[in-house]
Short mmCIF file of C-alpha atoms in Angstrom, two decimals:
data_model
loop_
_atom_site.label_atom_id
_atom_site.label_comp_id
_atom_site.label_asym_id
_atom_site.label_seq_id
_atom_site.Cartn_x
_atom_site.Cartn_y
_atom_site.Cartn_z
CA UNK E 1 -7.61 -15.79 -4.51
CA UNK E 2 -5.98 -12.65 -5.68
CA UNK E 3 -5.28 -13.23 -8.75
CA UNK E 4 -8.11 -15.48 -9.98
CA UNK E 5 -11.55 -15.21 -10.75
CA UNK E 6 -13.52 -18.79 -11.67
CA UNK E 7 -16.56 -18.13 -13.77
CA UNK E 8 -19.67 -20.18 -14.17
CA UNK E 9 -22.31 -19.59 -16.17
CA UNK E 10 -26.55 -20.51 -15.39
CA UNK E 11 -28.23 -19.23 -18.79
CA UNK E 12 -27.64 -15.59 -19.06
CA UNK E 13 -26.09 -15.22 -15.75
CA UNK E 14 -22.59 -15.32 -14.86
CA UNK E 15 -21.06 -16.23 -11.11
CA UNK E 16 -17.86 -16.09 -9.21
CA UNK E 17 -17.42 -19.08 -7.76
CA UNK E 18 -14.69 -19.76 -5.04
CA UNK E 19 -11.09 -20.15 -5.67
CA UNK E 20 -8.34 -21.07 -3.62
CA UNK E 21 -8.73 -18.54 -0.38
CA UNK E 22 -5.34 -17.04 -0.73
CA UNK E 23 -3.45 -13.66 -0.70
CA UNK E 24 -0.43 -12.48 -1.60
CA UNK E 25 1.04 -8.85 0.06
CA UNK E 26 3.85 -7.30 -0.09
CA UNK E 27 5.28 -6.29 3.41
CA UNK E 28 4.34 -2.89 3.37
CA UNK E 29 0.46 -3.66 3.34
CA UNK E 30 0.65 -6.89 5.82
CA UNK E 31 -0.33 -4.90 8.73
CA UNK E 32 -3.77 -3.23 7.33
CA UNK E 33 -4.54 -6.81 7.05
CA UNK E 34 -3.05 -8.88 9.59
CA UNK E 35 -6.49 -9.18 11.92
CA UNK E 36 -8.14 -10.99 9.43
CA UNK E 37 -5.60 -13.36 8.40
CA UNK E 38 -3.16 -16.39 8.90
CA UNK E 39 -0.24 -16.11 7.99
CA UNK E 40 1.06 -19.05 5.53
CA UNK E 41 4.64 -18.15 4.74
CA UNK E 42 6.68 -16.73 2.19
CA UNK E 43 5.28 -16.71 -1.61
CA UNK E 44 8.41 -15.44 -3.34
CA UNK E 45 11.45 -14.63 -0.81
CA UNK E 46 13.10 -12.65 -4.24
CA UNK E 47 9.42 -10.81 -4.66
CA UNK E 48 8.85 -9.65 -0.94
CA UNK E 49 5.44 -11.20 -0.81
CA UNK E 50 3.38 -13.43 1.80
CA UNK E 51 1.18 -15.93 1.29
CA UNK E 52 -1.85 -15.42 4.16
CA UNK E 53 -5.42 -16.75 3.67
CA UNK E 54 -8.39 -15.62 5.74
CA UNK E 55 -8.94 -16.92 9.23
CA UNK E 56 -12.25 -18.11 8.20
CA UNK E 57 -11.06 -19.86 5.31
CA UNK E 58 -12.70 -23.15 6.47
CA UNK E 59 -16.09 -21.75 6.42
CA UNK E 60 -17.92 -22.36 2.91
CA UNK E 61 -18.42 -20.45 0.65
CA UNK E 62 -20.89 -20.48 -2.41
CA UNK E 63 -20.44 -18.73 -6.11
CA UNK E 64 -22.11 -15.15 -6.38
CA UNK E 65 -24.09 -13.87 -9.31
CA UNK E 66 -21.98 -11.11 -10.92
CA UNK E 67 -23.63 -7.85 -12.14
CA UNK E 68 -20.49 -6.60 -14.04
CA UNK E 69 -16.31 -6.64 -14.27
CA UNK E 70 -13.88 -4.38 -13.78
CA UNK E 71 -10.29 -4.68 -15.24
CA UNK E 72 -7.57 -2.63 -12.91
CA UNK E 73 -4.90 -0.79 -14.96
CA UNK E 74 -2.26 1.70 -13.57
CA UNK E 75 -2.04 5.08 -14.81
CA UNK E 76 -0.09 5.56 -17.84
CA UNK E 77 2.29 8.33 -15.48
CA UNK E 78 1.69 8.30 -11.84
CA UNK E 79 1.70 11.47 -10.16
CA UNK E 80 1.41 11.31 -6.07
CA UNK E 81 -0.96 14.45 -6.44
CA UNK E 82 -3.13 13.01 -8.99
CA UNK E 83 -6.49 11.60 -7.76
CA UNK E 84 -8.11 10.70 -11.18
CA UNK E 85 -9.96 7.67 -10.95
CA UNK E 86 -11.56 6.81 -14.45
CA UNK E 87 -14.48 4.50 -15.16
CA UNK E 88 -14.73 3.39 -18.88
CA UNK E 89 -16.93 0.31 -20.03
CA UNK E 90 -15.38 -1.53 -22.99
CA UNK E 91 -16.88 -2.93 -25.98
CA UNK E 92 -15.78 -4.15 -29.16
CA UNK E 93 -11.65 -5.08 -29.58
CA UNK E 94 -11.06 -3.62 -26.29
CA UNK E 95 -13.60 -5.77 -24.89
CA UNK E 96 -12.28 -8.67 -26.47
CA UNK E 97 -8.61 -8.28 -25.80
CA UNK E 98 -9.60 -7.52 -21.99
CA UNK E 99 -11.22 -10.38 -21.66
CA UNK E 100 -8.69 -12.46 -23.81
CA UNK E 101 -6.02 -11.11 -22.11
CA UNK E 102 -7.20 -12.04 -18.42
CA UNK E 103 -7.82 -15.59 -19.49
CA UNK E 104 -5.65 -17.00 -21.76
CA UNK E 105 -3.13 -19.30 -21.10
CA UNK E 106 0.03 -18.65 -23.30
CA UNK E 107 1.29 -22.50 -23.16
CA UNK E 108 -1.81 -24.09 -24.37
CA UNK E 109 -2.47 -23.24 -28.16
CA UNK E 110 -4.59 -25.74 -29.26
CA UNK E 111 -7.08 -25.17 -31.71
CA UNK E 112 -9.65 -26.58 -29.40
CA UNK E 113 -8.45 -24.77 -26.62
CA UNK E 114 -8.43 -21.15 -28.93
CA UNK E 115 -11.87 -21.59 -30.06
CA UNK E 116 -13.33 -22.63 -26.32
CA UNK E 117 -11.26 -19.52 -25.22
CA UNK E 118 -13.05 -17.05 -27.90
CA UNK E 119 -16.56 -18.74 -27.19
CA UNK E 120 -15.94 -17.85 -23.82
CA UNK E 121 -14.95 -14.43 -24.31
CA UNK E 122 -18.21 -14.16 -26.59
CA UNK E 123 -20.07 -15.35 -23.33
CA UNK E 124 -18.65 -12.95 -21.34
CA UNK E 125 -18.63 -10.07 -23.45
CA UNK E 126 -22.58 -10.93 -23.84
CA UNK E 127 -22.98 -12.16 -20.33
CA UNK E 128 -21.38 -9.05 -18.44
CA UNK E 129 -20.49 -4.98 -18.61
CA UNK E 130 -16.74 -4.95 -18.41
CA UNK E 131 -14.78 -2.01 -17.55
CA UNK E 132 -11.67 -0.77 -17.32
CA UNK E 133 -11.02 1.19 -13.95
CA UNK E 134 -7.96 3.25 -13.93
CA UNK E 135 -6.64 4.85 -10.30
CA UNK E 136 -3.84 5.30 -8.78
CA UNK E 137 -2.27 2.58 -6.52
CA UNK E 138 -2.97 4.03 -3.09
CA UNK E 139 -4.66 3.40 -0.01
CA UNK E 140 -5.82 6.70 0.90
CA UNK E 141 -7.65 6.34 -2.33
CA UNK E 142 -9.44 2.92 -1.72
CA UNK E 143 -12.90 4.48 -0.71
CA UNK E 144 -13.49 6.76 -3.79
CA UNK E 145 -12.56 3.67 -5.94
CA UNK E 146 -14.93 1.77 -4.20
CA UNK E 147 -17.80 4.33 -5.11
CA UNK E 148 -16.60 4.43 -8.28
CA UNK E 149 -17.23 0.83 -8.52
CA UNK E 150 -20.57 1.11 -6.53
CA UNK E 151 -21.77 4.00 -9.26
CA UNK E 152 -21.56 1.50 -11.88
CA UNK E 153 -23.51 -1.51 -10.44
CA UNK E 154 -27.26 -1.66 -11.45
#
């Protein structure tokens, strides 16, 4: 899906395994993608978004070993003549709140459910580079973000 990324773990290695095959656009992007998908109705008629999912979306589809992760953050001021696309991997706090942040499930405080949240955050943070990839949100931009990515990858 979109929005979700399931982790396993095999020893050291971490992999992304499949979620529900889902995505959610907002009208103005629909037809880039509208080839390659099925349309499945409206996800939020107050939001302007569509649920599609892939037209192969019955094929399976098995986990992949990750090599790293990147956490997507807006620029602090967006300016339409701005290209900067920044690349920084995180450690310490940042790493920690990154990875805390993306996972955690504000409703369920348990103490069991804290500490298996910061052993898994441990096992990520040791598992995994993590960075935080900062660009602005636009299409013409998508393939230097993409080599951005690439540049990073081992």
């Amino acid at each position: 899906t979109d929005d979700m990324l399931r982790l396993t773990f095999d020893g050291s290695e971490a992999f992304a395994q499949p979620g529900p095959l889902r995505l959610k656009l907002n009208a103005d992007t629909v037809p880039i993608y509208s080839d390659a998908l099925a349309y499945r109705g409206e996800w939020s008629p107050d939001a302007g978004k569509f649920l599609f999912e892939p037209v192969d979306a019955t094929e399976p589809h098995e986990g992949v070993r990750l090599s790293a992760l990147f956490w997507l953050e807006r620029p602090e001021q967006e300016d339409a003549a701005d290209d900067t696309i920044t690349l920084e991997r995180l450690s310490g706090l940042d790493l920690f709140a990154v990875i805390c942040a993306s996972t955690m499930n504000s409703r369920v405080h348990t103490p069991q459910r804290l500490q298996r949240q910061l052993e898994f955050a441990k096992r990520v943070g040791d598992s995994l580079p993590v960075y935080r990839l900062t660009y602005p949100r636009r299409h013409d931009l998508l393939d230097k973000v993409v080599h951005t990515i690439e540049s990073a990858l081992p």
